[in-house]
Amino acid sequence: MPYYIFTFKKGDIELELHASNHRFVAYQVEKWLEDLAGMKIGEVSAKAPAQIKVAPERVVKPEPKAEVLETVVPEIKVEEELVSKVEEIVEPEVEEEPVAPPFVKEIPSPIIEEEILTYEQEEEEESSEVVEEVVTPFGVSLEEEKVIEEPVEEFFGEIESEIEEESAVIEEAVFNIAEEEKPAPSKFEIENEDKFQKILKEKFSSLNIAEKFAKPKEEEKTESSDVVFKSYEDIIKVKKPITMLDYLLVTSFYLKNFEMMDRYSLKQINAKAVPHAKKPIDHAVIQDAVSRRFIEVVPDYTGMAEVTEYAITQEGERVALEM
Amino acid sequence: MSEYVFKMRKGEVEIELKSDDARFIEEQLDKWREALLNQA
């Protein structure tokens, strides 16, 4: 910020004025110069009259201090005028920028009133007309809305009637289904049953027992009933056992029905079977026959038996006869 | 705000006046100017 110092000396008296207000300092300088030079500012700047304006004459009165207060006010007013003029001299007038009008445009009131009146008039006119012309929220008049609604109602009515008919049909179908017996098996089910039976037959045949079951019982019975077994060899010739299980069943059948033995050991069975089977019957065959319930293990209640004894079951006898 | 300082020195005497009132300072200057300039 610039700072100005105005110093005046006369003899041993020195005056200083310190200020940052350049206008004030300039004004003081001018006054001192006027008084010192004894001439007006206008005369000094005669060469450039356009730049500097003539200050009005100032009457310098040596006023006593007591009168200062009384005359201060008018002097101040005069000085205010001078200051304003000095400001004009010192600085060019700074024109204030025009204040921009507010952005909001004010509509003149008469125009607004006219608009309101016209709107109100329109409302009155509309209200005086038929009520049905009131516009629905969708921008459609009531008459138009009715016109639209009629076909819509018909459309939905048709749909409802169709639904009712279909529901009636469904109910009848359900009722009929409830009354009917179980439906016949499908072809898929029939085919599966046939396949299942075939598989079972194949499994049984692989066990050799199925083949024997498949033989008509009457024929087997006739075969066995016609032949009179005199010895173990006769039975072997007739039955023709193949597996060790067959030999076990045939031998057990013989020991029970011809030797009258209710129980017998494996050793006793092999004594009969080995000459014909060429190999002994082992415990695995016994276990297999036991698991199939053709042979049963005779429990030792006395605890005196030295070896395990076995007996043929009814199922085993049947199988032996049907061989 | 501008500050104005008015000093007056005579010999060993010095008077200093500080103010932000431009009119007041001006008045003081006027008085002393008249006195000094009118003094022969």
PDB file of N, CA, C and O in Angstrom, chain A residues 69-141:
ATOM      1  N   LEU A  69     -15.667  25.834  16.706  1.00  0.00           N
ATOM      2  CA  LEU A  69     -16.784  24.891  16.699  1.00  0.00           C
ATOM      3  C   LEU A  69     -17.973  25.448  15.927  1.00  0.00           C
ATOM      4  O   LEU A  69     -18.691  24.718  15.254  1.00  0.00           O
ATOM      5  N   GLU A  70     -18.145  26.764  16.011  1.00  0.00           N
ATOM      6  CA  GLU A  70     -19.317  27.335  15.365  1.00  0.00           C
ATOM      7  C   GLU A  70     -19.187  27.299  13.855  1.00  0.00           C
ATOM      8  O   GLU A  70     -20.157  27.140  13.126  1.00  0.00           O
ATOM      9  N   THR A  71     -18.007  27.535  13.434  1.00  0.00           N
ATOM     10  CA  THR A  71     -17.816  27.649  11.995  1.00  0.00           C
ATOM     11  C   THR A  71     -17.284  26.357  11.364  1.00  0.00           C
ATOM     12  O   THR A  71     -16.948  26.313  10.203  1.00  0.00           O
ATOM     13  N   VAL A  72     -17.144  25.366  12.136  1.00  0.00           N
ATOM     14  CA  VAL A  72     -16.577  24.122  11.580  1.00  0.00           C
ATOM     15  C   VAL A  72     -17.545  23.499  10.604  1.00  0.00           C
ATOM     16  O   VAL A  72     -17.173  23.080   9.515  1.00  0.00           O
ATOM     17  N   VAL A  73     -18.776  23.504  10.959  1.00  0.00           N
ATOM     18  CA  VAL A  73     -19.767  22.802  10.121  1.00  0.00           C
ATOM     19  C   VAL A  73     -19.854  23.401   8.730  1.00  0.00           C
ATOM     20  O   VAL A  73     -19.748  22.700   7.742  1.00  0.00           O
ATOM     21  N   PRO A  74     -20.017  24.736   8.617  1.00  0.00           N
ATOM     22  CA  PRO A  74     -20.097  25.260   7.250  1.00  0.00           C
ATOM     23  C   PRO A  74     -18.810  25.058   6.487  1.00  0.00           C
ATOM     24  O   PRO A  74     -18.813  24.796   5.290  1.00  0.00           O
ATOM     25  N   GLU A  75     -17.681  25.192   7.207  1.00  0.00           N
ATOM     26  CA  GLU A  75     -16.419  24.991   6.526  1.00  0.00           C
ATOM     27  C   GLU A  75     -16.306  23.557   6.033  1.00  0.00           C
ATOM     28  O   GLU A  75     -15.823  23.302   4.949  1.00  0.00           O
ATOM     29  N   ILE A  76     -16.768  22.681   6.864  1.00  0.00           N
ATOM     30  CA  ILE A  76     -16.686  21.274   6.470  1.00  0.00           C
ATOM     31  C   ILE A  76     -17.510  21.038   5.223  1.00  0.00           C
ATOM     32  O   ILE A  76     -17.104  20.340   4.306  1.00  0.00           O
ATOM     33  N   LYS A  77     -18.643  21.719   5.176  1.00  0.00           N
ATOM     34  CA  LYS A  77     -19.471  21.524   4.002  1.00  0.00           C
ATOM     35  C   LYS A  77     -18.769  22.037   2.768  1.00  0.00           C
ATOM     36  O   LYS A  77     -18.793  21.439   1.713  1.00  0.00           O
ATOM     37  N   VAL A  78     -18.157  23.201   2.959  1.00  0.00           N
ATOM     38  CA  VAL A  78     -17.426  23.792   1.830  1.00  0.00           C
ATOM     39  C   VAL A  78     -16.287  22.877   1.443  1.00  0.00           C
ATOM     40  O   VAL A  78     -16.025  22.633   0.255  1.00  0.00           O
ATOM     41  N   GLU A  79     -15.617  22.401   2.462  1.00  0.00           N
ATOM     42  CA  GLU A  79     -14.482  21.545   2.177  1.00  0.00           C
ATOM     43  C   GLU A  79     -14.920  20.248   1.513  1.00  0.00           C
ATOM     44  O   GLU A  79     -14.217  19.685   0.686  1.00  0.00           O
ATOM     45  N   GLU A  80     -16.066  19.795   1.895  1.00  0.00           N
ATOM     46  CA  GLU A  80     -16.568  18.578   1.255  1.00  0.00           C
ATOM     47  C   GLU A  80     -16.751  18.822  -0.234  1.00  0.00           C
ATOM     48  O   GLU A  80     -16.412  18.002  -1.064  1.00  0.00           O
ATOM     49  N   GLU A  81     -17.243  19.990  -0.528  1.00  0.00           N
ATOM     50  CA  GLU A  81     -17.418  20.315  -1.931  1.00  0.00           C
ATOM     51  C   GLU A  81     -16.072  20.392  -2.622  1.00  0.00           C
ATOM     52  O   GLU A  81     -15.896  19.933  -3.738  1.00  0.00           O
ATOM     53  N   LEU A  82     -15.113  20.991  -1.909  1.00  0.00           N
ATOM     54  CA  LEU A  82     -13.792  21.112  -2.485  1.00  0.00           C
ATOM     55  C   LEU A  82     -13.168  19.742  -2.674  1.00  0.00           C
ATOM     56  O   LEU A  82     -12.529  19.480  -3.681  1.00  0.00           O
ATOM     57  N   VAL A  83     -13.363  18.918  -1.680  1.00  0.00           N
ATOM     58  CA  VAL A  83     -12.782  17.566  -1.768  1.00  0.00           C
ATOM     59  C   VAL A  83     -13.359  16.833  -2.954  1.00  0.00           C
ATOM     60  O   VAL A  83     -12.657  16.167  -3.717  1.00  0.00           O
ATOM     61  N   SER A  84     -14.615  17.003  -3.112  1.00  0.00           N
ATOM     62  CA  SER A  84     -15.239  16.291  -4.235  1.00  0.00           C
ATOM     63  C   SER A  84     -14.702  16.818  -5.548  1.00  0.00           C
ATOM     64  O   SER A  84     -14.444  16.069  -6.480  1.00  0.00           O
ATOM     65  N   LYS A  85     -14.504  18.120  -5.591  1.00  0.00           N
ATOM     66  CA  LYS A  85     -13.985  18.685  -6.838  1.00  0.00           C
ATOM     67  C   LYS A  85     -12.540  18.302  -7.043  1.00  0.00           C
ATOM     68  O   LYS A  85     -12.102  18.087  -8.169  1.00  0.00           O
ATOM     69  N   VAL A  86     -11.780  18.259  -5.932  1.00  0.00           N
ATOM     70  CA  VAL A  86     -10.384  17.835  -6.052  1.00  0.00           C
ATOM     71  C   VAL A  86     -10.321  16.414  -6.564  1.00  0.00           C
ATOM     72  O   VAL A  86      -9.458  16.056  -7.363  1.00  0.00           O
ATOM     73  N   GLU A  87     -11.203  15.633  -6.069  1.00  0.00           N
ATOM     74  CA  GLU A  87     -11.211  14.242  -6.536  1.00  0.00           C
ATOM     75  C   GLU A  87     -11.455  14.190  -8.031  1.00  0.00           C
ATOM     76  O   GLU A  87     -10.877  13.372  -8.739  1.00  0.00           O
ATOM     77  N   GLU A  88     -12.257  15.077  -8.459  1.00  0.00           N
ATOM     78  CA  GLU A  88     -12.510  15.084  -9.895  1.00  0.00           C
ATOM     79  C   GLU A  88     -11.246  15.504 -10.634  1.00  0.00           C
ATOM     80  O   GLU A  88     -10.973  15.050 -11.726  1.00  0.00           O
ATOM     81  N   ILE A  89     -10.511  16.455  -9.999  1.00  0.00           N
ATOM     82  CA  ILE A  89      -9.292  16.924 -10.642  1.00  0.00           C
ATOM     83  C   ILE A  89      -8.239  15.829 -10.646  1.00  0.00           C
ATOM     84  O   ILE A  89      -7.534  15.614 -11.624  1.00  0.00           O
ATOM     85  N   VAL A  90      -8.106  15.208  -9.489  1.00  0.00           N
ATOM     86  CA  VAL A  90      -7.014  14.255  -9.330  1.00  0.00           C
ATOM     87  C   VAL A  90      -7.244  13.022 -10.168  1.00  0.00           C
ATOM     88  O   VAL A  90      -6.351  12.541 -10.858  1.00  0.00           O
ATOM     89  N   GLU A  91      -8.384  12.548 -10.107  1.00  0.00           N
ATOM     90  CA  GLU A  91      -8.660  11.277 -10.796  1.00  0.00           C
ATOM     91  C   GLU A  91      -9.812  11.465 -11.745  1.00  0.00           C
ATOM     92  O   GLU A  91     -10.738  12.202 -11.476  1.00  0.00           O
ATOM     93  N   PRO A  92      -9.719  10.810 -12.832  1.00  0.00           N
ATOM     94  CA  PRO A  92     -10.875  10.871 -13.725  1.00  0.00           C
ATOM     95  C   PRO A  92     -12.050  10.174 -13.082  1.00  0.00           C
ATOM     96  O   PRO A  92     -11.901   9.298 -12.237  1.00  0.00           O
ATOM     97  N   GLU A  93     -13.181  10.615 -13.519  1.00  0.00           N
ATOM     98  CA  GLU A  93     -14.367  10.032 -12.933  1.00  0.00           C
ATOM     99  C   GLU A  93     -14.456   8.569 -13.324  1.00  0.00           C
ATOM    100  O   GLU A  93     -14.279   8.222 -14.500  1.00  0.00           O
ATOM    101  N   VAL A  94     -14.711   7.882 -12.331  1.00  0.00           N
ATOM    102  CA  VAL A  94     -14.867   6.435 -12.569  1.00  0.00           C
ATOM    103  C   VAL A  94     -16.354   6.185 -12.649  1.00  0.00           C
ATOM    104  O   VAL A  94     -17.089   6.364 -11.686  1.00  0.00           O
ATOM    105  N   GLU A  95     -16.699   5.885 -13.797  1.00  0.00           N
ATOM    106  CA  GLU A  95     -18.123   5.627 -13.973  1.00  0.00           C
ATOM    107  C   GLU A  95     -18.473   4.269 -13.402  1.00  0.00           C
ATOM    108  O   GLU A  95     -17.829   3.266 -13.694  1.00  0.00           O
ATOM    109  N   GLU A  96     -19.440   4.301 -12.619  1.00  0.00           N
ATOM    110  CA  GLU A  96     -19.869   3.023 -12.047  1.00  0.00           C
ATOM    111  C   GLU A  96     -20.544   2.192 -13.127  1.00  0.00           C
ATOM    112  O   GLU A  96     -21.290   2.705 -13.960  1.00  0.00           O
ATOM    113  N   GLU A  97     -20.262   0.956 -13.053  1.00  0.00           N
ATOM    114  CA  GLU A  97     -20.882   0.061 -14.013  1.00  0.00           C
ATOM    115  C   GLU A  97     -22.365  -0.059 -13.709  1.00  0.00           C
ATOM    116  O   GLU A  97     -22.763  -0.130 -12.546  1.00  0.00           O
ATOM    117  N   PRO A  98     -23.108  -0.033 -14.693  1.00  0.00           N
ATOM    118  CA  PRO A  98     -24.547  -0.147 -14.425  1.00  0.00           C
ATOM    119  C   PRO A  98     -24.848  -1.501 -13.808  1.00  0.00           C
ATOM    120  O   PRO A  98     -24.288  -2.516 -14.195  1.00  0.00           O
ATOM    121  N   VAL A  99     -25.723  -1.431 -12.866  1.00  0.00           N
ATOM    122  CA  VAL A  99     -26.107  -2.668 -12.172  1.00  0.00           C
ATOM    123  C   VAL A  99     -26.932  -3.503 -13.129  1.00  0.00           C
ATOM    124  O   VAL A  99     -27.860  -3.013 -13.777  1.00  0.00           O
ATOM    125  N   ALA A 100     -26.547  -4.719 -13.211  1.00  0.00           N
ATOM    126  CA  ALA A 100     -27.272  -5.607 -14.118  1.00  0.00           C
ATOM    127  C   ALA A 100     -28.668  -5.837 -13.571  1.00  0.00           C
ATOM    128  O   ALA A 100     -28.853  -5.994 -12.365  1.00  0.00           O
ATOM    129  N   PRO A 101     -29.583  -5.763 -14.414  1.00  0.00           N
ATOM    130  CA  PRO A 101     -30.953  -5.986 -13.953  1.00  0.00           C
ATOM    131  C   PRO A 101     -31.077  -7.404 -13.448  1.00  0.00           C
ATOM    132  O   PRO A 101     -30.354  -8.301 -13.857  1.00  0.00           O
ATOM    133  N   PRO A 102     -31.964  -7.619 -12.561  1.00  0.00           N
ATOM    134  CA  PRO A 102     -32.150  -8.963 -12.023  1.00  0.00           C
ATOM    135  C   PRO A 102     -32.559  -9.912 -13.118  1.00  0.00           C
ATOM    136  O   PRO A 102     -33.177  -9.542 -14.100  1.00  0.00           O
ATOM    137  N   PHE A 103     -32.176 -11.129 -12.916  1.00  0.00           N
ATOM    138  CA  PHE A 103     -32.440 -12.141 -13.923  1.00  0.00           C
ATOM    139  C   PHE A 103     -33.921 -12.432 -14.040  1.00  0.00           C
ATOM    140  O   PHE A 103     -34.427 -12.727 -15.099  1.00  0.00           O
ATOM    141  N   VAL A 104     -34.571 -12.353 -12.941  1.00  0.00           N
ATOM    142  CA  VAL A 104     -35.986 -12.686 -12.937  1.00  0.00           C
ATOM    143  C   VAL A 104     -36.746 -11.565 -13.626  1.00  0.00           C
ATOM    144  O   VAL A 104     -36.622 -10.406 -13.287  1.00  0.00           O
ATOM    145  N   LYS A 105     -37.460 -11.937 -14.583  1.00  0.00           N
ATOM    146  CA  LYS A 105     -38.240 -10.949 -15.321  1.00  0.00           C
ATOM    147  C   LYS A 105     -39.588 -10.819 -14.658  1.00  0.00           C
ATOM    148  O   LYS A 105     -40.317 -11.795 -14.507  1.00  0.00           O
ATOM    149  N   GLU A 106     -39.868  -9.662 -14.262  1.00  0.00           N
ATOM    150  CA  GLU A 106     -41.139  -9.460 -13.582  1.00  0.00           C
ATOM    151  C   GLU A 106     -42.207  -9.203 -14.625  1.00  0.00           C
ATOM    152  O   GLU A 106     -42.088  -8.312 -15.456  1.00  0.00           O
ATOM    153  N   ILE A 107     -43.211  -9.974 -14.531  1.00  0.00           N
ATOM    154  CA  ILE A 107     -44.316  -9.781 -15.465  1.00  0.00           C
ATOM    155  C   ILE A 107     -45.169  -8.653 -14.924  1.00  0.00           C
ATOM    156  O   ILE A 107     -45.512  -8.634 -13.742  1.00  0.00           O
ATOM    157  N   PRO A 108     -45.501  -7.744 -15.735  1.00  0.00           N
ATOM    158  CA  PRO A 108     -46.350  -6.657 -15.246  1.00  0.00           C
ATOM    159  C   PRO A 108     -47.664  -7.193 -14.743  1.00  0.00           C
ATOM    160  O   PRO A 108     -48.219  -8.136 -15.282  1.00  0.00           O
ATOM    161  N   SER A 109     -48.145  -6.621 -13.702  1.00  0.00           N
ATOM    162  CA  SER A 109     -49.322  -7.150 -13.024  1.00  0.00           C
ATOM    163  C   SER A 109     -50.551  -7.149 -13.901  1.00  0.00           C
ATOM    164  O   SER A 109     -51.322  -8.079 -13.862  1.00  0.00           O
ATOM    165  N   PRO A 110     -50.772  -6.145 -14.712  1.00  0.00           N
ATOM    166  CA  PRO A 110     -51.999  -6.208 -15.518  1.00  0.00           C
ATOM    167  C   PRO A 110     -52.016  -7.432 -16.425  1.00  0.00           C
ATOM    168  O   PRO A 110     -53.045  -8.018 -16.663  1.00  0.00           O
ATOM    169  N   ILE A 111     -50.849  -7.820 -16.944  1.00  0.00           N
ATOM    170  CA  ILE A 111     -50.810  -8.974 -17.819  1.00  0.00           C
ATOM    171  C   ILE A 111     -51.192 -10.224 -17.039  1.00  0.00           C
ATOM    172  O   ILE A 111     -51.933 -11.066 -17.508  1.00  0.00           O
ATOM    173  N   ILE A 112     -50.684 -10.319 -15.821  1.00  0.00           N
ATOM    174  CA  ILE A 112     -50.978 -11.487 -15.013  1.00  0.00           C
ATOM    175  C   ILE A 112     -52.464 -11.553 -14.733  1.00  0.00           C
ATOM    176  O   ILE A 112     -53.090 -12.597 -14.809  1.00  0.00           O
ATOM    177  N   GLU A 113     -53.026 -10.440 -14.421  1.00  0.00           N
ATOM    178  CA  GLU A 113     -54.448 -10.426 -14.106  1.00  0.00           C
ATOM    179  C   GLU A 113     -55.258 -10.851 -15.323  1.00  0.00           C
ATOM    180  O   GLU A 113     -56.232 -11.567 -15.209  1.00  0.00           O
ATOM    181  N   GLU A 114     -54.819 -10.394 -16.471  1.00  0.00           N
ATOM    182  CA  GLU A 114     -55.542 -10.786 -17.662  1.00  0.00           C
ATOM    183  C   GLU A 114     -55.482 -12.281 -17.856  1.00  0.00           C
ATOM    184  O   GLU A 114     -56.456 -12.921 -18.203  1.00  0.00           O
ATOM    185  N   GLU A 115     -54.346 -12.824 -17.619  1.00  0.00           N
ATOM    186  CA  GLU A 115     -54.195 -14.263 -17.796  1.00  0.00           C
ATOM    187  C   GLU A 115     -55.075 -15.000 -16.824  1.00  0.00           C
ATOM    188  O   GLU A 115     -55.682 -16.005 -17.165  1.00  0.00           O
ATOM    189  N   ILE A 116     -55.120 -14.530 -15.586  1.00  0.00           N
ATOM    190  CA  ILE A 116     -55.948 -15.192 -14.588  1.00  0.00           C
ATOM    191  C   ILE A 116     -57.403 -15.117 -14.997  1.00  0.00           C
ATOM    192  O   ILE A 116     -58.155 -16.079 -14.884  1.00  0.00           O
ATOM    193  N   LEU A 117     -57.780 -13.961 -15.476  1.00  0.00           N
ATOM    194  CA  LEU A 117     -59.172 -13.798 -15.865  1.00  0.00           C
ATOM    195  C   LEU A 117     -59.526 -14.748 -16.994  1.00  0.00           C
ATOM    196  O   LEU A 117     -60.550 -15.404 -16.977  1.00  0.00           O
ATOM    197  N   THR A 118     -58.672 -14.804 -17.958  1.00  0.00           N
ATOM    198  CA  THR A 118     -58.968 -15.670 -19.087  1.00  0.00           C
ATOM    199  C   THR A 118     -59.063 -17.114 -18.612  1.00  0.00           C
ATOM    200  O   THR A 118     -59.932 -17.858 -19.043  1.00  0.00           O
ATOM    201  N   TYR A 119     -58.167 -17.550 -17.722  1.00  0.00           N
ATOM    202  CA  TYR A 119     -58.207 -18.929 -17.216  1.00  0.00           C
ATOM    203  C   TYR A 119     -59.487 -19.165 -16.462  1.00  0.00           C
ATOM    204  O   TYR A 119     -60.130 -20.215 -16.602  1.00  0.00           O
ATOM    205  N   GLU A 120     -59.867 -18.204 -15.653  1.00  0.00           N
ATOM    206  CA  GLU A 120     -61.094 -18.358 -14.884  1.00  0.00           C
ATOM    207  C   GLU A 120     -62.302 -18.394 -15.806  1.00  0.00           C
ATOM    208  O   GLU A 120     -63.233 -19.166 -15.594  1.00  0.00           O
ATOM    209  N   GLN A 121     -62.253 -17.556 -16.799  1.00  0.00           N
ATOM    210  CA  GLN A 121     -63.376 -17.549 -17.740  1.00  0.00           C
ATOM    211  C   GLN A 121     -63.496 -18.891 -18.424  1.00  0.00           C
ATOM    212  O   GLN A 121     -64.588 -19.423 -18.611  1.00  0.00           O
ATOM    213  N   GLU A 122     -62.354 -19.445 -18.769  1.00  0.00           N
ATOM    214  CA  GLU A 122     -62.381 -20.748 -19.411  1.00  0.00           C
ATOM    215  C   GLU A 122     -62.942 -21.794 -18.478  1.00  0.00           C
ATOM    216  O   GLU A 122     -63.711 -22.664 -18.883  1.00  0.00           O
ATOM    217  N   GLU A 123     -62.569 -21.736 -17.248  1.00  0.00           N
ATOM    218  CA  GLU A 123     -63.074 -22.713 -16.283  1.00  0.00           C
ATOM    219  C   GLU A 123     -64.571 -22.586 -16.147  1.00  0.00           C
ATOM    220  O   GLU A 123     -65.285 -23.581 -16.091  1.00  0.00           O
ATOM    221  N   GLU A 124     -65.046 -21.356 -16.084  1.00  0.00           N
ATOM    222  CA  GLU A 124     -66.495 -21.176 -15.940  1.00  0.00           C
ATOM    223  C   GLU A 124     -67.211 -21.732 -17.155  1.00  0.00           C
ATOM    224  O   GLU A 124     -68.247 -22.375 -17.039  1.00  0.00           O
ATOM    225  N   GLU A 125     -66.633 -21.473 -18.291  1.00  0.00           N
ATOM    226  CA  GLU A 125     -67.274 -21.971 -19.502  1.00  0.00           C
ATOM    227  C   GLU A 125     -67.292 -23.485 -19.500  1.00  0.00           C
ATOM    228  O   GLU A 125     -68.277 -24.110 -19.877  1.00  0.00           O
ATOM    229  N   GLU A 126     -66.229 -24.052 -19.094  1.00  0.00           N
ATOM    230  CA  GLU A 126     -66.161 -25.513 -19.089  1.00  0.00           C
ATOM    231  C   GLU A 126     -67.116 -26.090 -18.070  1.00  0.00           C
ATOM    232  O   GLU A 126     -67.760 -27.099 -18.308  1.00  0.00           O
ATOM    233  N   SER A 127     -67.218 -25.466 -16.910  1.00  0.00           N
ATOM    234  CA  SER A 127     -68.106 -26.001 -15.878  1.00  0.00           C
ATOM    235  C   SER A 127     -69.549 -25.856 -16.276  1.00  0.00           C
ATOM    236  O   SER A 127     -70.397 -26.645 -15.864  1.00  0.00           O
ATOM    237  N   SER A 128     -69.841 -24.856 -17.063  1.00  0.00           N
ATOM    238  CA  SER A 128     -71.231 -24.674 -17.462  1.00  0.00           C
ATOM    239  C   SER A 128     -71.653 -25.742 -18.450  1.00  0.00           C
ATOM    240  O   SER A 128     -72.830 -26.003 -18.613  1.00  0.00           O
ATOM    241  N   GLU A 129     -70.734 -26.367 -19.100  1.00  0.00           N
ATOM    242  CA  GLU A 129     -71.060 -27.400 -20.076  1.00  0.00           C
ATOM    243  C   GLU A 129     -71.385 -28.711 -19.360  1.00  0.00           C
ATOM    244  O   GLU A 129     -71.424 -28.785 -18.146  1.00  0.00           O
ATOM    245  N   VAL A 130     -71.623 -29.757 -20.169  1.00  0.00           N
ATOM    246  CA  VAL A 130     -72.023 -31.038 -19.599  1.00  0.00           C
ATOM    247  C   VAL A 130     -70.912 -31.564 -18.711  1.00  0.00           C
ATOM    248  O   VAL A 130     -69.736 -31.459 -19.017  1.00  0.00           O
ATOM    249  N   VAL A 131     -71.302 -32.184 -17.614  1.00  0.00           N
ATOM    250  CA  VAL A 131     -70.320 -32.688 -16.656  1.00  0.00           C
ATOM    251  C   VAL A 131     -69.517 -33.822 -17.267  1.00  0.00           C
ATOM    252  O   VAL A 131     -68.390 -34.074 -16.923  1.00  0.00           O
ATOM    253  N   GLU A 132     -70.085 -34.553 -18.196  1.00  0.00           N
ATOM    254  CA  GLU A 132     -69.407 -35.711 -18.721  1.00  0.00           C
ATOM    255  C   GLU A 132     -68.149 -35.364 -19.482  1.00  0.00           C
ATOM    256  O   GLU A 132     -67.350 -36.222 -19.811  1.00  0.00           O
ATOM    257  N   GLU A 133     -67.976 -34.086 -19.786  1.00  0.00           N
ATOM    258  CA  GLU A 133     -66.798 -33.725 -20.549  1.00  0.00           C
ATOM    259  C   GLU A 133     -65.579 -33.545 -19.664  1.00  0.00           C
ATOM    260  O   GLU A 133     -64.563 -33.085 -20.110  1.00  0.00           O
ATOM    261  N   VAL A 134     -65.720 -33.836 -18.409  1.00  0.00           N
ATOM    262  CA  VAL A 134     -64.553 -33.722 -17.525  1.00  0.00           C
ATOM    263  C   VAL A 134     -63.484 -34.697 -17.996  1.00  0.00           C
ATOM    264  O   VAL A 134     -63.769 -35.838 -18.303  1.00  0.00           O
ATOM    265  N   VAL A 135     -62.302 -34.224 -18.029  1.00  0.00           N
ATOM    266  CA  VAL A 135     -61.212 -35.031 -18.563  1.00  0.00           C
ATOM    267  C   VAL A 135     -60.661 -35.916 -17.458  1.00  0.00           C
ATOM    268  O   VAL A 135     -60.474 -35.475 -16.336  1.00  0.00           O
ATOM    269  N   THR A 136     -60.463 -37.153 -17.773  1.00  0.00           N
ATOM    270  CA  THR A 136     -59.882 -38.093 -16.830  1.00  0.00           C
ATOM    271  C   THR A 136     -58.378 -37.862 -16.702  1.00  0.00           C
ATOM    272  O   THR A 136     -57.806 -37.134 -17.517  1.00  0.00           O
ATOM    273  N   PRO A 137     -57.800 -38.401 -15.719  1.00  0.00           N
ATOM    274  CA  PRO A 137     -56.359 -38.201 -15.551  1.00  0.00           C
ATOM    275  C   PRO A 137     -55.564 -38.604 -16.769  1.00  0.00           C
ATOM    276  O   PRO A 137     -54.445 -38.151 -16.964  1.00  0.00           O
ATOM    277  N   PHE A 138     -56.082 -39.469 -17.603  1.00  0.00           N
ATOM    278  CA  PHE A 138     -55.326 -39.907 -18.763  1.00  0.00           C
ATOM    279  C   PHE A 138     -55.556 -39.003 -19.965  1.00  0.00           C
ATOM    280  O   PHE A 138     -55.140 -39.307 -21.064  1.00  0.00           O
ATOM    281  N   GLY A 139     -56.233 -37.917 -19.760  1.00  0.00           N
ATOM    282  CA  GLY A 139     -56.451 -36.973 -20.858  1.00  0.00           C
ATOM    283  C   GLY A 139     -57.562 -37.399 -21.793  1.00  0.00           C
ATOM    284  O   GLY A 139     -57.650 -36.927 -22.916  1.00  0.00           O
ATOM    285  N   VAL A 140     -58.425 -38.285 -21.306  1.00  0.00           N
ATOM    286  CA  VAL A 140     -59.510 -38.757 -22.164  1.00  0.00           C
ATOM    287  C   VAL A 140     -60.815 -38.350 -21.520  1.00  0.00           C
ATOM    288  O   VAL A 140     -60.987 -38.468 -20.312  1.00  0.00           O
ATOM    289  N   SER A 141     -61.742 -37.907 -22.315  1.00  0.00           N
ATOM    290  CA  SER A 141     -63.032 -37.488 -21.776  1.00  0.00           C
ATOM    291  C   SER A 141     -63.823 -38.713 -21.367  1.00  0.00           C
ATOM    292  O   SER A 141     -63.550 -39.840 -21.781  1.00  0.00           O
TER     293      SER A 141
END
